[in-house]
XYZ file of C-alpha atoms in Angstrom:
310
model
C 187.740 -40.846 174.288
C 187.324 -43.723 171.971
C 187.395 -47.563 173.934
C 190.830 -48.982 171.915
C 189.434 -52.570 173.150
C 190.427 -54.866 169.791
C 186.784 -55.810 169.423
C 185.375 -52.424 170.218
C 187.482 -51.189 167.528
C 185.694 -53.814 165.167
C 182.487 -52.832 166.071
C 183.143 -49.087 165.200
C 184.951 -49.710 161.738
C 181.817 -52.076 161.312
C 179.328 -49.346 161.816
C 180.963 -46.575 160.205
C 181.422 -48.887 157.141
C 177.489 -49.443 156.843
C 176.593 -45.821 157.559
C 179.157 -44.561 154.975
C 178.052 -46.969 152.235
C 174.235 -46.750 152.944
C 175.223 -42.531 152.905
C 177.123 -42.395 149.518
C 174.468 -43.852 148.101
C 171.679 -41.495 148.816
C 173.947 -38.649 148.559
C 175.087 -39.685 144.867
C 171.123 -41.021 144.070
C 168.879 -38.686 146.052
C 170.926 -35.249 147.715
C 173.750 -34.221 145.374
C 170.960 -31.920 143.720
C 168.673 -30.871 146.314
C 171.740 -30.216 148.640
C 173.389 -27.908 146.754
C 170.600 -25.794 145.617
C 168.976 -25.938 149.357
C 171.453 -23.526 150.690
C 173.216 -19.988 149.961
C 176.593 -19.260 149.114
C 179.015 -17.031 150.980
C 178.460 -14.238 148.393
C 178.420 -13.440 144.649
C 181.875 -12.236 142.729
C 181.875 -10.459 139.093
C 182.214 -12.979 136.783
C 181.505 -10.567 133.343
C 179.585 -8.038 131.406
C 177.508 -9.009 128.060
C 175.211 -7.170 125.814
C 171.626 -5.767 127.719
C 169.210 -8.307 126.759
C 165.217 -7.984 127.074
C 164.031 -8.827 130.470
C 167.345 -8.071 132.602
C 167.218 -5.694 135.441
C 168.147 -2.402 135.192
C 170.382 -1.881 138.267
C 172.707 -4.865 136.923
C 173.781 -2.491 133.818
C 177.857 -1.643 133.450
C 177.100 2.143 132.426
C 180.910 3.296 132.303
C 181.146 0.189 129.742
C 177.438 0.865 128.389
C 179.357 4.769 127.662
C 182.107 3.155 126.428
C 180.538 1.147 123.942
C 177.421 2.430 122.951
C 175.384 0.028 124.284
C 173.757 -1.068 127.106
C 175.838 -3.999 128.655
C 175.209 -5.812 132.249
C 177.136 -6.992 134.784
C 177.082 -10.687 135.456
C 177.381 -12.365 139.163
C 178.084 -15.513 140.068
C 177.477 -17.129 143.374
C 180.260 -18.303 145.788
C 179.038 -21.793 146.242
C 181.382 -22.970 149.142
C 180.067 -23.583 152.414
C 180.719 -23.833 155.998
C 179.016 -26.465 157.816
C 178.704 -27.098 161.134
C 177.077 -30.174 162.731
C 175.944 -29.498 166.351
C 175.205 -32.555 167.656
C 174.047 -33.415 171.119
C 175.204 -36.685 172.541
C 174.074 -36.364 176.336
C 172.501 -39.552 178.376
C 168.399 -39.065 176.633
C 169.706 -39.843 173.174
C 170.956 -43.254 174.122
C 167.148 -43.976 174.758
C 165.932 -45.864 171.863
C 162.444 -48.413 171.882
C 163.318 -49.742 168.050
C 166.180 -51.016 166.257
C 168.117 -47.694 166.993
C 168.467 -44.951 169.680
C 168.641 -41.506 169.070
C 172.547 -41.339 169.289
C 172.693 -43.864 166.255
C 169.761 -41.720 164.121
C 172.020 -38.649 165.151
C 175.370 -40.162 163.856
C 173.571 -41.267 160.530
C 171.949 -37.720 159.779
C 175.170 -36.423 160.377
C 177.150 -38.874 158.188
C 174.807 -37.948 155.361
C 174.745 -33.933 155.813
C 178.917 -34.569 155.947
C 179.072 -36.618 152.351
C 176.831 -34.558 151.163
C 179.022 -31.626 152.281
C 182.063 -33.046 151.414
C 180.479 -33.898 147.841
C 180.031 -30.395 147.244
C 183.887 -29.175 147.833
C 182.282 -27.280 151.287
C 184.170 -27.029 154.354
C 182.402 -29.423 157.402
C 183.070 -29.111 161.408
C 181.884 -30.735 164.422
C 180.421 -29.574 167.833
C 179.666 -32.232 170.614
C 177.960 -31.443 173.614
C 175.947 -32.237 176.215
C 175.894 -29.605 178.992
C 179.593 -28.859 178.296
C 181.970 -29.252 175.027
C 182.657 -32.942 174.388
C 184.588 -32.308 171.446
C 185.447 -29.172 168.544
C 186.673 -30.305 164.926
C 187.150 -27.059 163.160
C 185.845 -26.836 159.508
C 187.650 -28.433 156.895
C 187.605 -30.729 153.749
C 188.175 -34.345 152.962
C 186.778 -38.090 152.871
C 188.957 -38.981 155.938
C 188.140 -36.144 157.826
C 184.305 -36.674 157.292
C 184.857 -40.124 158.550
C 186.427 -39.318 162.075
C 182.635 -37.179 162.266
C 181.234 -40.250 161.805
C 183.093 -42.479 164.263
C 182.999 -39.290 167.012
C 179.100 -38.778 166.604
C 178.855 -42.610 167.267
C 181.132 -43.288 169.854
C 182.543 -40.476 171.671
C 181.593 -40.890 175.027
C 179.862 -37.804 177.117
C 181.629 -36.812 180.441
C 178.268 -35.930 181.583
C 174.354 -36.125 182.234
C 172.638 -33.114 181.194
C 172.349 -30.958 178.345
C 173.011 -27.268 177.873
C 171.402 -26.636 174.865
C 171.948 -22.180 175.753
C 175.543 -23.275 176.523
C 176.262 -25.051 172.840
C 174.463 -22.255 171.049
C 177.107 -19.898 172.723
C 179.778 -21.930 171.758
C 178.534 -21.851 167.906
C 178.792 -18.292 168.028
C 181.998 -18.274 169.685
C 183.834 -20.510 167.199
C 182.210 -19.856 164.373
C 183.344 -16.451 162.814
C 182.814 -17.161 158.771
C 178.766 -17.084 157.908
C 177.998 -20.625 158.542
C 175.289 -23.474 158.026
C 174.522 -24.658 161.737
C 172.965 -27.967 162.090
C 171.784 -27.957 165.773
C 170.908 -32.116 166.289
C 169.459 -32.410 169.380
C 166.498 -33.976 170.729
C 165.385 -31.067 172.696
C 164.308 -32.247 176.134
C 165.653 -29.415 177.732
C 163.476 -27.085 175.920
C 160.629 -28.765 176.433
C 160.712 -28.560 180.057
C 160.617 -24.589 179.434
C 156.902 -25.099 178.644
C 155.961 -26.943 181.802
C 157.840 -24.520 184.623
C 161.701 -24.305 183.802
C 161.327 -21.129 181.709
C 164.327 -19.155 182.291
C 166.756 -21.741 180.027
C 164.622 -22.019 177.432
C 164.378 -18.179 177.351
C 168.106 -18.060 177.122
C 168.141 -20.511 174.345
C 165.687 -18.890 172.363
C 167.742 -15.547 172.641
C 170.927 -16.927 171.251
C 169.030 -18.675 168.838
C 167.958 -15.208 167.462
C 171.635 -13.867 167.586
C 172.998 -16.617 166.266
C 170.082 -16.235 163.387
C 171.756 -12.789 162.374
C 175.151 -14.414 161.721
C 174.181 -17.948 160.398
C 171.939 -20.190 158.691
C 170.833 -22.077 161.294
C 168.766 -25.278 161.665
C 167.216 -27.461 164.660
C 167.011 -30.763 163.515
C 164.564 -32.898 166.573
C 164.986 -36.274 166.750
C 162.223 -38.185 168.229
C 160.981 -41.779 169.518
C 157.740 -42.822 169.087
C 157.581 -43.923 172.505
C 158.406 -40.683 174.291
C 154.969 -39.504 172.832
C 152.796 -41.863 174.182
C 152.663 -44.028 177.162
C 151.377 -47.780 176.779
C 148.559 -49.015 179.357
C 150.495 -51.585 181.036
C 150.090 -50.503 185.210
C 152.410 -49.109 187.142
C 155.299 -47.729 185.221
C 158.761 -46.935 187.460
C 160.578 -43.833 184.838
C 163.721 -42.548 185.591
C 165.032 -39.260 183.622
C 168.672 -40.277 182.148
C 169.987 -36.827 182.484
C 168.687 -35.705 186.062
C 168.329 -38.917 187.818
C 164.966 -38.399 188.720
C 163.069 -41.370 189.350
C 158.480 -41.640 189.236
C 155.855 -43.982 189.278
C 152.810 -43.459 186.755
C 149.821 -45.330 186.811
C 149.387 -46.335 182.833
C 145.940 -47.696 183.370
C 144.503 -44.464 184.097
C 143.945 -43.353 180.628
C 143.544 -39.768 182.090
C 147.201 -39.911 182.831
C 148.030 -41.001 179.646
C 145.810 -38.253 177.993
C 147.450 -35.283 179.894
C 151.074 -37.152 179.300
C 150.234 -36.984 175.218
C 148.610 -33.699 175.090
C 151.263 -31.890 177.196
C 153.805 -33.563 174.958
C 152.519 -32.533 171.668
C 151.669 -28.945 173.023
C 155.345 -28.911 173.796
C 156.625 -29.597 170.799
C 153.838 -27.163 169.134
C 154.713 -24.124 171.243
C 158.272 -24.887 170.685
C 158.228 -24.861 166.616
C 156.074 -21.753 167.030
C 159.055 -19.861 168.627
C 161.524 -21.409 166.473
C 159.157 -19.778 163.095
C 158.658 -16.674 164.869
C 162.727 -16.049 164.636
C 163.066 -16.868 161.098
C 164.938 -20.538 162.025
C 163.960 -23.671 160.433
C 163.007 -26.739 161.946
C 162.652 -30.727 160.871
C 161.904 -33.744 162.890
C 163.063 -36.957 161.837
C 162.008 -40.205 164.185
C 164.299 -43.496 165.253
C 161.661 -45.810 163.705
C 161.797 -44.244 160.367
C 163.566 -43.047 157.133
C 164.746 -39.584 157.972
C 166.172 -39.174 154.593
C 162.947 -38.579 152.923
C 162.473 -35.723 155.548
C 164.874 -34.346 154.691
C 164.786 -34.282 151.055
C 161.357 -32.734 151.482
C 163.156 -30.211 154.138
C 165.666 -29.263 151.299
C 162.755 -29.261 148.609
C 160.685 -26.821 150.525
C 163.923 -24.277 151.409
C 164.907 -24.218 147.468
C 161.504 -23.019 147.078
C 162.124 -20.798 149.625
C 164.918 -19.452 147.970
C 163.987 -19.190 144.208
């Protein structure tokens, strides 16, 4: 639920002004292209026959019409560009970590304001997931400016009624909801899944596995957001670090700079092994960090899937 305090309420119009403007821009500059030829449509429909021309395939030939006329004609598809999108985004306690200008949470909302103009630019259908370990919040797909802004102001400031994450429990949900072949945007910053690698196996497992189901019915796409900070641990002594989801509270000695080897290794080997099991099921994955300009990842992202698909 959304604070209705009269200054709050400033604060949100605020934001969602700034990300809206700074979005419409790059959508109408840099993604109304590369958007729109990044992804499938629903199907193809029979547009028309025409006369058989050098170079066309022979399995697209009309022969009741070729009979008819004494010609060879062909049969001409075109594709059923409107989409269903659906932004997953995960809005538990570790995304409100941030060490720049932004946390993840804000990174999250802005992604998701530009995959929704984008959307809505394109005449496609856009809904919203928000979880944590439970459903925050279901907008079911549908079209228009206003309804891309209430995305916007929910990613931002809905607030989470709890600590953890279920990442296994929102992937369920997609599949539950989401009957019509879909484009699933799963924004998350994956801590959960991490923690597979290092002894929690079992819910990792279970994510991976709907991950592959959902893969059958859906486009599907993990989007990681990451601080530079969670990578890599500063030398500065003793360092008290408390898990926001859990609660669980250490002490690190930063100085040791075998500590601080074994904490960046085991990081990036996380993240490695991780992406390897995402490729191995067919689903794509892009990171996109809070100190940066995730828009030209993702341009490249929908650069390298439209070569991909042509």
């Amino acid at each position: 639920m959304i604070d209705q305090d009269p200054e709050f309420t400033r604060e949100i119009l605020r934001k969602v002004r700034q990300i809206e403007i700074r979005s419409n821009r790059l959508v109408s500059e840099v993604f109304a292209g590369s958007y729109h030829s990044a992804f499938k449509g629903q199907g193809i429909d029979f547009e028309e026959v025409r006369e058989y021309q050098p170079g066309d395939e022979v399995r697209t030939i009309d022969w009741n019409v070729t009979a008819k006329a004494g010609a060879p004609f062909v049969k001409q598809y075109r594709e059923e560009r409107e989409l269903t999108i659906l932004l997953a985004v995960d809005i538990s306690k570790s995304t409100n970590f941030g060490s720049s200008h932004h946390s993840k949470r804000e990174k999250l909302a802005e992604l998701a304001a530009l995959l929704a103009f984008s959307a809505n630019q394109n005449g496609d259908n856009i809904g919203l997931l928000l979880f944590s370990d439970q459903t925050e919040l279901y907008l079911p797909p549908t079209k228009g400016q206003k309804h891309v802004l209430r995305i916007l102001r929910e990613v931002l400031f809905r607030h989470s009624n709890s600590q953890s994450t279920n990442l296994s429990e929102a992937v369920r949900i997609i599949n539950q909801v989401t009957r019509r072949r879909a484009v699933v945007f799963l924004l998350s910053d994956f801590i959960l899944s991490q923690k597979f690698f290092s002894g929690s196996e079992s819910s990792t497992t279970n994510l991976l596995q709907q991950l592959s189901y959902t893969r059958l019915r859906h486009d599907i796409i993990c989007g990681r957001i990451v601080d530079p900070k969670e990578s890599k641990i500063p030398n500065i002594g003793l360092l008290n670090l408390e898990d926001p989801e859990s609660g669980e509270k250490i002490t690190i000695d930063t100085s040791d700079a075998q500590i601080r080897k074994f904490y960046e290794d085991s990081h990036s080997r996380i993240q490695d092994e991780f992406s390897r099991e995402l490729m191995k099921r067919g689903i794509d994955e892009f990171h996109f960090s809070t100190d940066g300009d995730f828009s030209r990842d993702l341009f490249t992202f929908f650069k390298v899937r439209r070569k991909r698909r042509y």
